[in-house]
Short mmCIF file of C-alpha atoms in Angstrom, two decimals:
data_model
loop_
_atom_site.label_atom_id
_atom_site.label_comp_id
_atom_site.label_asym_id
_atom_site.label_seq_id
_atom_site.Cartn_x
_atom_site.Cartn_y
_atom_site.Cartn_z
CA MET X 1 -0.03 -0.02 0.00
CA THR X 2 1.33 3.44 -0.93
CA THR X 3 2.21 5.82 1.84
CA THR X 4 2.51 9.54 1.44
CA THR X 5 5.94 11.10 1.61
CA LEU X 6 7.17 14.66 1.87
CA ALA X 7 8.96 14.33 -1.49
CA THR X 8 6.10 13.05 -3.59
CA PRO X 9 2.44 14.10 -3.04
CA LEU X 10 -0.07 11.25 -3.31
CA TYR X 11 -1.63 12.62 -6.50
CA GLU X 12 1.79 12.47 -8.26
CA GLN X 13 2.31 8.83 -7.41
CA PRO X 14 1.35 6.77 -10.51
CA GLU X 15 -0.45 3.99 -8.63
CA VAL X 16 -2.64 6.44 -6.74
CA HIS X 17 -3.31 8.63 -9.77
CA GLU X 18 -4.41 5.65 -11.75
CA ARG X 19 -7.10 4.57 -9.28
CA ARG X 20 -8.12 8.07 -8.06
CA TRP X 21 -11.70 7.82 -9.34
CA LYS X 22 -12.19 4.41 -7.67
CA ILE X 23 -10.87 5.98 -4.48
CA LEU X 24 -13.37 8.81 -4.90
CA ALA X 25 -16.19 6.22 -5.22
CA VAL X 26 -15.17 4.69 -1.90
CA LEU X 27 -15.01 8.09 -0.21
CA CYS X 28 -18.43 9.05 -1.62
CA LEU X 29 -19.88 5.77 -0.38
CA SER X 30 -18.43 6.44 3.08
CA LEU X 31 -19.97 9.94 3.05
CA LEU X 32 -23.32 8.48 1.90
CA ILE X 33 -23.32 6.37 5.07
CA VAL X 34 -23.04 9.48 7.26
CA PHE X 35 -25.99 11.28 5.66
CA VAL X 36 -28.26 8.26 5.13
CA ALA X 37 -28.06 7.65 8.89
CA ASN X 38 -29.37 11.18 9.53
CA SER X 39 -32.03 11.31 6.83
CA SER X 40 -33.42 7.79 7.27
CA LEU X 41 -34.59 7.98 10.85
CA ASN X 42 -37.05 10.95 10.63
CA VAL X 43 -39.63 8.72 8.87
CA ALA X 44 -39.36 6.19 11.70
CA VAL X 45 -40.15 8.72 14.50
CA PRO X 46 -43.90 7.90 14.77
CA THR X 47 -43.16 4.14 14.79
CA LEU X 48 -40.54 4.64 17.51
CA ALA X 49 -43.06 6.64 19.57
CA ARG X 50 -45.63 3.91 19.25
CA ASP X 51 -43.44 0.82 19.71
CA TYR X 52 -41.27 2.21 22.52
CA GLU X 53 -43.95 4.43 24.11
CA ALA X 54 -41.45 7.28 23.82
CA SER X 55 -42.18 10.83 24.85
CA THR X 56 -41.56 13.80 22.55
CA SER X 57 -38.34 14.69 24.38
CA ALA X 58 -37.05 11.10 23.98
CA LEU X 59 -37.81 11.23 20.28
CA GLN X 60 -35.91 14.53 20.02
CA TRP X 61 -32.92 12.92 21.67
CA VAL X 62 -33.00 10.00 19.23
CA ILE X 63 -32.52 12.44 16.37
CA ALA X 64 -30.40 15.14 18.07
CA SER X 65 -27.94 12.89 19.84
CA TYR X 66 -26.39 11.92 16.50
CA SER X 67 -25.91 15.48 15.29
CA LEU X 68 -24.80 16.74 18.63
CA VAL X 69 -21.97 14.20 19.11
CA PHE X 70 -21.08 14.52 15.39
CA ALA X 71 -20.73 18.33 15.65
CA GLY X 72 -18.82 18.16 18.91
CA LEU X 73 -16.15 15.79 17.66
CA LEU X 74 -15.55 17.05 14.11
CA PHE X 75 -12.65 19.32 14.84
CA THR X 76 -10.87 16.82 17.06
CA SER X 77 -11.41 13.82 14.71
CA GLY X 78 -10.01 15.82 11.81
CA ALA X 79 -6.86 16.54 13.82
CA LEU X 80 -6.65 12.80 14.75
CA GLY X 81 -6.66 11.83 11.11
CA ASP X 82 -3.98 14.40 10.22
CA ARG X 83 -1.73 13.18 13.01
CA PHE X 84 -2.21 9.41 13.11
CA GLY X 85 -3.36 8.62 9.55
CA ARG X 86 -6.54 9.41 7.69
CA LYS X 87 -7.15 5.95 6.24
CA GLY X 88 -6.92 4.35 9.67
CA VAL X 89 -9.31 6.90 11.21
CA LEU X 90 -11.75 6.40 8.32
CA GLN X 91 -11.77 2.63 8.78
CA ILE X 92 -12.15 2.88 12.56
CA GLY X 93 -15.13 5.14 11.96
CA LEU X 94 -16.71 2.64 9.56
CA VAL X 95 -16.21 -0.25 12.02
CA GLY X 96 -17.61 1.88 14.84
CA PHE X 97 -20.66 2.75 12.73
CA LEU X 98 -21.25 -0.95 11.89
CA VAL X 99 -21.17 -1.87 15.58
CA ALA X 100 -23.52 0.98 16.45
CA VAL X 101 -26.18 0.18 13.84
CA LEU X 102 -26.12 -3.54 14.75
CA LEU X 103 -26.61 -2.69 18.43
CA ALA X 104 -29.42 -0.24 17.60
CA ALA X 105 -31.23 -2.82 15.48
CA ARG X 106 -31.48 -5.09 18.58
CA ALA X 107 -32.28 -2.32 21.12
CA ASN X 108 -35.21 -2.94 23.44
CA HIS X 109 -35.46 0.43 25.10
CA ILE X 110 -35.49 3.99 23.75
CA TRP X 111 -32.46 4.97 25.87
CA GLU X 112 -30.47 2.20 24.16
CA ILE X 113 -31.36 3.68 20.73
CA ILE X 114 -30.30 7.15 21.93
CA ALA X 115 -26.96 5.74 23.09
CA CYS X 116 -26.42 3.90 19.80
CA ARG X 117 -27.25 7.06 17.87
CA ALA X 118 -24.65 8.94 19.87
CA LEU X 119 -22.11 6.25 18.99
CA MET X 120 -23.07 6.59 15.32
CA GLY X 121 -22.43 10.34 15.59
CA ALA X 122 -18.96 9.70 17.01
CA ALA X 123 -18.17 7.27 14.20
CA ALA X 124 -19.54 9.73 11.59
CA ALA X 125 -17.22 12.40 12.98
CA LEU X 126 -14.28 10.11 12.23
CA ILE X 127 -15.59 9.32 8.72
CA MET X 128 -16.55 12.68 7.23
CA PRO X 129 -13.34 14.78 7.68
CA SER X 130 -11.22 11.83 6.65
CA THR X 131 -13.04 11.50 3.32
CA LEU X 132 -12.44 15.12 2.36
CA SER X 133 -8.79 15.08 3.61
CA ILE X 134 -8.02 11.96 1.57
CA LEU X 135 -9.74 13.39 -1.49
CA VAL X 136 -7.65 16.58 -1.33
CA ASN X 137 -4.47 14.51 -1.18
CA VAL X 138 -5.47 12.09 -3.97
CA PHE X 139 -6.57 14.61 -6.58
CA ALA X 140 -4.30 17.16 -8.23
CA PRO X 141 -5.32 20.82 -7.95
CA GLU X 142 -6.68 20.94 -11.51
CA GLU X 143 -9.11 18.06 -10.82
CA ARG X 144 -9.87 18.76 -7.21
CA ALA X 145 -12.87 21.04 -7.79
CA LYS X 146 -14.60 18.40 -9.90
CA ALA X 147 -13.92 15.71 -7.33
CA ILE X 148 -15.21 17.89 -4.44
CA ALA X 149 -18.36 18.65 -6.43
CA ALA X 150 -19.05 14.91 -6.81
CA TRP X 151 -18.31 14.42 -3.10
CA ALA X 152 -20.75 17.17 -2.09
CA ALA X 153 -23.46 15.91 -4.46
CA VAL X 154 -23.70 12.70 -2.44
CA THR X 155 -25.59 14.51 0.33
CA GLY X 156 -28.52 15.02 -2.04
CA GLY X 157 -28.57 11.33 -2.90
CA ALA X 158 -28.65 10.44 0.80
CA GLY X 159 -31.79 12.51 1.15
CA ALA X 160 -33.48 10.23 -1.41
CA VAL X 161 -32.07 6.84 -0.35
CA GLY X 162 -32.50 7.06 3.40
CA PRO X 163 -36.18 7.86 3.94
CA VAL X 164 -37.50 5.62 1.15
CA ALA X 165 -35.44 2.61 2.26
CA SER X 166 -36.57 3.17 5.84
CA GLY X 167 -40.18 3.55 4.81
CA TRP X 168 -40.06 0.25 2.89
CA LEU X 169 -38.38 -1.56 5.81
CA LEU X 170 -40.91 -0.29 8.33
CA GLY X 171 -43.66 -1.70 6.14
CA HIS X 172 -42.13 -5.20 6.13
CA PHE X 173 -39.94 -5.61 9.21
CA TRP X 174 -39.52 -4.47 12.84
CA VAL X 175 -38.63 -0.85 13.63
CA GLY X 176 -34.99 -1.71 14.38
CA SER X 177 -34.51 -2.75 10.76
CA VAL X 178 -34.19 0.93 9.71
CA PHE X 179 -30.77 0.96 11.28
CA LEU X 180 -29.59 -1.82 8.98
CA VAL X 181 -30.01 0.33 5.82
CA ASN X 182 -26.34 1.21 5.97
CA VAL X 183 -24.88 -2.26 6.63
CA PRO X 184 -24.26 -3.22 2.96
CA PHE X 185 -22.72 0.22 2.29
CA ILE X 186 -20.41 -0.07 5.28
CA ILE X 187 -19.19 -3.55 4.31
CA ILE X 188 -18.47 -2.49 0.72
CA ALA X 189 -16.73 0.69 1.86
CA LEU X 190 -14.57 -1.24 4.34
CA ALA X 191 -13.59 -3.93 1.85
CA ALA X 192 -12.94 -1.58 -1.10
CA GLY X 193 -11.23 1.04 1.11
CA SER X 194 -8.75 -1.45 2.54
CA VAL X 195 -7.51 -2.17 -0.97
CA LEU X 196 -7.92 1.12 -2.79
CA VAL X 197 -7.48 3.98 -0.33
CA PRO X 198 -3.83 5.02 0.26
CA LYS X 199 -2.39 5.92 3.64
CA SER X 200 -1.66 9.60 4.36
CA LYS X 201 -1.13 11.95 7.24
CA ASP X 202 0.14 15.44 7.95
CA PRO X 203 3.92 15.34 8.35
CA THR X 204 3.80 18.46 10.55
CA HIS X 205 1.78 16.58 13.25
CA SER X 206 -1.04 19.05 13.87
CA ALA X 207 -1.74 19.55 17.58
CA LEU X 208 -4.87 18.30 19.35
CA ASP X 209 -7.08 20.41 21.63
CA PRO X 210 -8.78 17.98 24.06
CA LEU X 211 -9.84 20.71 26.55
CA GLY X 212 -11.52 22.73 23.76
CA ALA X 213 -13.26 19.58 22.50
CA ALA X 214 -14.50 18.66 26.02
CA LEU X 215 -15.81 22.18 26.72
CA SER X 216 -17.63 22.34 23.35
CA ILE X 217 -19.32 19.02 24.03
CA VAL X 218 -20.34 20.03 27.58
CA ALA X 219 -21.70 23.41 26.41
CA LEU X 220 -23.63 22.03 23.47
CA GLY X 221 -24.84 18.90 25.29
CA THR X 222 -26.23 20.76 28.24
CA LEU X 223 -27.84 23.42 26.03
CA VAL X 224 -29.64 20.78 23.92
CA TYR X 225 -30.57 18.87 27.10
CA ALA X 226 -32.20 21.98 28.55
CA LEU X 227 -34.09 22.78 25.37
CA ILE X 228 -35.38 19.22 24.94
CA GLN X 229 -36.29 18.55 28.59
CA GLY X 230 -37.77 22.00 29.21
CA PRO X 231 -41.29 21.23 27.85
CA GLU X 232 -41.47 17.98 29.81
CA VAL X 233 -40.12 19.00 33.25
CA GLY X 234 -40.84 22.77 33.05
CA TRP X 235 -38.74 25.71 31.86
CA SER X 236 -38.35 26.93 35.45
CA ALA X 237 -37.54 23.51 36.89
CA PRO X 238 -34.17 23.35 38.75
CA SER X 239 -32.75 20.74 36.33
CA THR X 240 -33.57 22.96 33.33
CA LEU X 241 -32.10 26.09 34.89
CA ILE X 242 -28.97 24.22 36.03
CA ALA X 243 -28.46 22.84 32.50
CA PHE X 244 -28.80 26.34 30.98
CA ALA X 245 -26.31 27.67 33.52
CA ILE X 246 -23.79 24.93 32.79
CA ALA X 247 -24.18 25.56 29.04
CA ALA X 248 -23.51 29.30 29.54
CA VAL X 249 -20.42 28.66 31.70
CA GLY X 250 -19.16 26.00 29.27
CA LEU X 251 -19.57 28.31 26.30
CA VAL X 252 -17.74 31.18 28.03
CA ALA X 253 -14.94 28.83 29.12
CA PHE X 254 -14.68 27.47 25.55
CA VAL X 255 -14.26 30.96 24.15
CA VAL X 256 -11.65 31.88 26.77
CA VAL X 257 -9.65 28.65 26.25
CA GLU X 258 -9.77 28.90 22.43
CA SER X 259 -8.80 32.57 22.57
CA THR X 260 -5.68 31.84 24.66
CA SER X 261 -4.60 28.42 23.37
CA ALA X 262 -1.49 28.12 21.23
CA HIS X 263 -3.23 25.40 19.15
CA PRO X 264 -6.96 26.12 19.34
CA MET X 265 -9.57 23.78 17.93
CA LEU X 266 -11.33 26.92 16.61
CA ASP X 267 -9.45 30.18 16.19
CA MET X 268 -11.87 32.73 17.69
CA ARG X 269 -10.23 35.54 15.70
CA LEU X 270 -11.93 34.19 12.61
CA PHE X 271 -15.27 35.52 13.92
CA ARG X 272 -13.95 39.07 13.49
CA ASN X 273 -14.31 38.48 9.78
CA ALA X 274 -17.89 39.38 8.70
CA ALA X 275 -17.90 36.76 5.95
CA PHE X 276 -16.99 33.98 8.35
CA SER X 277 -19.29 34.91 11.23
CA THR X 278 -22.26 35.76 8.99
CA SER X 279 -21.93 32.52 7.02
CA THR X 280 -21.53 30.47 10.15
CA GLY X 281 -24.71 31.92 11.74
CA GLY X 282 -26.63 31.68 8.49
CA MET X 283 -25.71 28.04 7.98
CA ILE X 284 -26.81 27.15 11.50
CA LEU X 285 -30.19 28.83 10.98
CA VAL X 286 -30.81 27.16 7.61
CA PHE X 287 -30.17 23.67 8.99
CA LEU X 288 -32.06 24.51 12.16
CA ALA X 289 -35.12 25.31 10.04
CA MET X 290 -34.76 22.31 7.72
CA TYR X 291 -34.19 19.60 10.33
CA GLY X 292 -36.64 21.10 12.89
CA VAL X 293 -39.46 21.32 10.37
CA MET X 294 -38.80 17.87 8.86
CA PHE X 295 -38.89 16.34 12.38
CA LEU X 296 -42.41 17.71 12.79
CA VAL X 297 -43.65 17.23 9.21
CA THR X 298 -42.82 13.51 9.10
CA GLN X 299 -44.98 13.07 12.22
CA TYR X 300 -47.69 15.19 10.70
CA LEU X 301 -47.83 13.04 7.54
CA GLN X 302 -48.03 9.76 9.43
CA LEU X 303 -49.94 10.58 12.63
CA VAL X 304 -52.29 13.32 11.44
CA LEU X 305 -52.80 12.53 7.76
CA GLY X 306 -52.46 8.78 8.26
CA TYR X 307 -49.82 7.93 5.68
CA SER X 308 -47.68 4.82 6.06
CA PRO X 309 -43.94 5.34 6.66
CA LEU X 310 -43.20 4.49 2.97
CA ALA X 311 -45.96 6.72 1.65
CA ALA X 312 -44.78 9.58 3.84
CA SER X 313 -41.15 9.21 2.71
CA LEU X 314 -42.20 9.11 -0.95
CA ARG X 315 -44.09 12.37 -0.49
CA LEU X 316 -40.95 14.04 0.79
CA LEU X 317 -38.82 12.62 -2.02
CA PRO X 318 -39.21 15.77 -4.23
CA MET X 319 -36.88 17.57 -1.81
CA THR X 320 -33.90 15.94 -3.54
CA PRO X 321 -34.69 16.85 -7.22
CA ILE X 322 -35.67 20.37 -6.18
CA MET X 323 -32.24 20.73 -4.49
CA ILE X 324 -30.42 19.24 -7.50
CA VAL X 325 -32.25 21.43 -10.06
CA VAL X 326 -31.98 24.74 -8.17
CA ALA X 327 -28.45 24.46 -6.79
CA PRO X 328 -26.55 24.64 -10.14
CA PHE X 329 -28.14 28.08 -10.83
CA THR X 330 -26.64 29.56 -7.66
CA PRO X 331 -23.27 30.60 -9.15
CA ARG X 332 -25.04 32.51 -11.90
CA LEU X 333 -27.21 34.26 -9.34
CA VAL X 334 -24.15 35.14 -7.28
CA ALA X 335 -22.36 36.50 -10.36
CA LYS X 336 -25.36 38.65 -11.26
CA PHE X 337 -26.71 39.78 -7.87
CA GLY X 338 -23.85 39.16 -5.42
CA ALA X 339 -23.47 36.60 -2.64
CA ASN X 340 -25.25 38.78 -0.05
CA ARG X 341 -28.36 39.30 -2.19
CA THR X 342 -28.48 35.68 -3.35
CA VAL X 343 -28.22 34.27 0.17
CA ALA X 344 -30.67 36.82 1.50
CA GLY X 345 -33.10 35.91 -1.30
CA GLY X 346 -32.64 32.22 -0.43
CA LEU X 347 -33.39 32.91 3.22
CA ALA X 348 -36.41 34.94 2.22
CA SER X 349 -37.63 31.91 0.22
CA VAL X 350 -37.13 29.68 3.27
CA THR X 351 -39.12 32.20 5.31
CA VAL X 352 -41.99 32.06 2.78
CA GLY X 353 -41.97 28.27 2.86
CA LEU X 354 -41.97 28.15 6.69
CA SER X 355 -44.83 30.71 6.76
CA LEU X 356 -46.88 28.67 4.35
CA PHE X 357 -46.55 25.65 6.67
CA ARG X 358 -48.93 27.58 8.97
CA GLY X 359 -51.66 26.55 6.51
CA LEU X 360 -51.37 22.84 7.36
CA ASP X 361 -54.50 21.38 8.93
CA ILE X 362 -55.95 17.92 9.67
CA ASP X 363 -57.04 17.51 6.02
CA THR X 364 -54.50 19.52 3.99
CA SER X 365 -53.85 18.33 0.42
CA TYR X 366 -50.44 16.99 -0.61
CA GLY X 367 -50.24 19.68 -3.32
CA TYR X 368 -50.24 22.44 -0.69
CA LEU X 369 -47.53 20.66 1.29
CA LEU X 370 -45.45 20.36 -1.89
CA VAL X 371 -45.66 24.13 -2.40
CA CYS X 372 -44.36 24.69 1.13
CA VAL X 373 -41.48 22.27 0.57
CA PHE X 374 -40.62 23.85 -2.79
CA PHE X 375 -40.11 27.32 -1.32
CA MET X 376 -38.19 26.03 1.69
CA VAL X 377 -35.86 23.66 -0.18
CA SER X 378 -35.28 26.08 -3.10
CA GLY X 379 -34.21 28.72 -0.59
CA ILE X 380 -31.87 26.31 1.13
CA ALA X 381 -30.32 25.38 -2.22
CA CYS X 382 -29.58 29.03 -2.92
CA THR X 383 -27.82 29.56 0.40
CA MET X 384 -25.49 26.55 0.72
CA SER X 385 -22.80 27.22 -1.85
CA PRO X 386 -22.41 31.00 -1.42
CA MET X 387 -22.18 30.69 2.41
CA THR X 388 -19.68 27.84 2.13
CA ALA X 389 -17.56 29.91 -0.27
CA ALA X 390 -17.75 32.97 2.01
CA LEU X 391 -16.81 30.92 5.06
CA MET X 392 -13.85 29.25 3.33
CA SER X 393 -12.65 32.57 1.80
CA ALA X 394 -12.27 33.96 5.33
CA VAL X 395 -9.89 31.15 6.37
CA PRO X 396 -6.17 31.34 5.43
CA PRO X 397 -5.19 28.66 2.85
CA GLU X 398 -2.99 26.87 5.36
CA ARG X 399 -6.06 26.54 7.70
CA ALA X 400 -8.42 25.17 5.05
CA GLY X 401 -9.03 22.14 7.21
CA VAL X 402 -10.39 24.37 10.00
CA GLY X 403 -12.77 26.00 7.54
CA SER X 404 -13.97 22.65 6.25
CA ALA X 405 -14.54 21.37 9.83
CA MET X 406 -16.36 24.60 10.71
CA ASN X 407 -18.63 24.19 7.65
CA ASP X 408 -19.51 20.63 8.66
CA THR X 409 -19.95 21.62 12.31
CA THR X 410 -22.44 24.44 11.57
CA ARG X 411 -24.60 21.96 9.65
CA GLU X 412 -24.68 19.39 12.40
CA LEU X 413 -25.11 21.96 15.17
CA GLY X 414 -27.98 23.52 13.23
CA ALA X 415 -29.59 20.08 12.83
CA ALA X 416 -29.27 19.29 16.59
CA LEU X 417 -30.62 22.75 17.57
CA GLY X 418 -33.42 22.50 15.02
CA ILE X 419 -34.74 19.33 16.61
CA ALA X 420 -34.25 20.78 20.10
CA VAL X 421 -35.55 24.29 19.57
CA LEU X 422 -38.41 23.87 17.09
CA GLY X 423 -39.32 20.48 18.56
CA SER X 424 -39.50 21.89 22.07
CA ILE X 425 -41.56 24.91 20.95
CA ALA X 426 -44.04 22.53 19.31
CA ALA X 427 -44.01 20.21 22.35
CA SER X 428 -44.66 23.03 24.79
CA ARG X 429 -47.62 24.28 22.79
CA TYR X 430 -48.98 20.74 22.37
CA THR X 431 -48.74 19.99 26.13
CA HIS X 432 -50.37 23.32 26.99
CA ALA X 433 -53.23 22.72 24.54
CA LEU X 434 -53.97 19.29 26.03
CA GLY X 435 -53.26 20.26 29.59
CA HIS X 436 -56.92 20.90 30.46
CA LEU X 437 -58.29 17.49 29.54
CA VAL X 438 -61.27 16.50 31.71
CA GLY X 439 -62.93 13.16 32.32
CA LEU X 440 -59.72 11.14 32.01
CA PRO X 441 -57.62 9.49 34.73
CA PRO X 442 -54.42 11.42 35.60
CA ARG X 443 -52.29 8.63 34.15
CA ALA X 444 -54.11 8.81 30.83
CA VAL X 445 -53.74 12.61 30.74
CA SER X 446 -50.00 12.28 31.48
CA ALA X 447 -49.58 9.77 28.65
CA ALA X 448 -51.66 11.79 26.16
CA THR X 449 -49.68 15.00 26.79
CA SER X 450 -46.29 13.29 26.37
CA SER X 451 -46.60 12.88 22.57
CA LEU X 452 -49.17 12.71 19.75
CA ALA X 453 -48.50 8.96 19.23
CA ALA X 454 -49.17 8.33 22.92
CA ALA X 455 -52.38 10.32 22.78
CA GLN X 456 -53.61 8.35 19.81
CA HIS X 457 -52.77 5.13 21.65
CA VAL X 458 -54.75 6.26 24.69
CA ALA X 459 -57.64 7.31 22.39
CA GLY X 460 -57.65 3.81 20.89
CA LEU X 461 -57.86 2.21 24.36
CA ILE X 462 -60.73 4.50 25.38
CA GLY X 463 -62.63 3.96 22.12
CA GLY X 464 -66.03 5.35 21.18
CA ALA X 465 -66.93 9.00 21.14
CA PRO X 466 -64.57 9.96 24.01
CA GLY X 467 -61.64 8.29 22.23
CA ALA X 468 -62.44 10.04 18.94
CA ALA X 469 -62.75 13.37 20.72
CA LEU X 470 -59.32 12.85 22.39
CA GLN X 471 -57.71 11.94 19.06
CA THR X 472 -59.17 15.03 17.39
CA ALA X 473 -58.05 17.27 20.25
CA ALA X 474 -54.52 15.77 20.16
CA ASN X 475 -54.27 16.26 16.36
CA ARG X 476 -55.39 19.85 16.76
CA ALA X 477 -52.91 20.44 19.53
CA PHE X 478 -50.07 19.01 17.46
CA ILE X 479 -50.93 21.26 14.55
CA GLU X 480 -51.02 24.27 16.89
CA GLY X 481 -47.55 23.33 18.05
CA LEU X 482 -46.33 22.91 14.50
CA HIS X 483 -47.73 26.30 13.55
CA LEU X 484 -45.99 28.00 16.44
CA ALA X 485 -42.68 26.26 15.65
CA VAL X 486 -42.67 27.25 11.95
CA THR X 487 -43.63 30.81 12.89
CA CYS X 488 -40.58 31.05 15.17
CA GLY X 489 -38.46 29.47 12.45
CA ALA X 490 -39.74 31.93 9.86
CA ALA X 491 -38.99 34.88 12.18
CA SER X 492 -35.41 33.70 12.67
CA THR X 493 -34.75 33.19 8.92
CA ALA X 494 -36.28 36.57 8.11
CA LEU X 495 -33.93 38.19 10.60
CA ALA X 496 -30.99 36.18 9.15
CA ALA X 497 -31.89 37.44 5.70
CA LEU X 498 -31.58 41.06 6.82
CA ILE X 499 -28.26 40.37 8.60
CA VAL X 500 -26.84 38.56 5.56
CA LEU X 501 -27.92 41.36 3.24
CA ARG X 502 -26.10 43.90 5.44
CA PHE X 503 -22.93 42.05 6.48
CA LEU X 504 -22.14 39.28 3.96
CA PRO X 505 -19.69 40.54 1.29
CA ARG X 506 -21.14 40.88 -2.19
CA GLN X 507 -18.35 38.84 -3.79
CA THR X 508 -16.27 36.12 -2.13
CA PRO X 509 -13.66 34.00 -3.90
CA MET X 510 -14.51 30.33 -4.17
CA ALA X 511 -12.59 28.28 -1.61
CA SER X 512 -9.74 26.26 -3.05
CA ALA X 513 -8.81 23.06 -1.38
CA GLY X 514 -5.53 23.04 0.28
CA GLU X 515 -2.98 20.31 0.56
#
């Protein structure tokens, strides 16, 4: 197996150059695993709620634990690959992912699934930075942009593969089978990667920042915990307030440590650059809106409109072609109107889509839902590439790895916060709307207010007119919660559009991959 040397870059070695496109296929397959795991589980949320009798907060943790751990470890895992070998870190990540999905498939309790999802997030953090680092070393500068475009396009494919495969599996097998979607991909990636992928590492031995990593995980973890548990235990409950306090202290400590460290995980001086800070914030808000809304809409399709998991996933499938069709026009829009106006216009489109979701009701047509999705996804497609370019342009070429890790981290942090923030807003409204139920035992009221799936289960046990009345009330309460969540999401993206229009530079050079 070829090993990188200081004298000869990998892309100049004949054996590596000859099989570079096969290596890219392995890297893309590895990346597909990361995104399929995130996109495939949303469609299973109602089934998880029913089979495991899970509360809304538990369901939020199932989704958010993956993104939270993923985001918290990205910087550190990238440095591990640079120091100890990218191929080895990639393979360890794939093996860890395989173990996690096999354990999740056999889980008997919701807390076991949450733990397995966190393990998947840790494994994904080893996989994703390694794929891009290896790609940059395998492809010569003149081919690198083309290779990175193919690498990035895989995320759109994952949005199509994951939900549909999970929907089909849920219709034929047990709920744990959705975690097995990735098993064939992992085995192929491991086998092909062991033969095709060359070894490489940074000869300068980039330093690690374990204290910064630990503080970031503590701050983000306690923040998400407080947001998710707040609706269930109360926003003024001691546990909620303590979690918020720990998150605040952890965040301040992280900023102080990173500002004074000789080898920071994240150089805080980068945030003085308007392009970097504006793009970072905008990326978080875009993914917050997308993941938060999809968490609620998949439940709406199945629990309110009554679609099966497969039927629900097929109705969300247009998100992928919309993204693929709209995204290629973004460079032209940037050239004509500027990055700031293009991104602001995209965020305005997301705001329109979120606002239209307020029209959802217990009998809304699929055509109306498709219009909402079109505006939201089209807007997201218009924001991704300009904000990535702006973020990368603010990072010195020798720190391109930091920019790449920051780009990935903002996406995963936005996804985790989207589930936590918008999910908690919807849950609080739902609980309040059903909090005045009369004529039911306290235990039944407690179950009904924990989640829509639980309320429907209680309604089925009661039966008759009282059961039907409870189900209708629960559906209405869920829709009220969804309306409030998308309203808050629309307000945040509208504010982001104004900030981007004011502070994002009109023109930013496209990021070039470094060695």
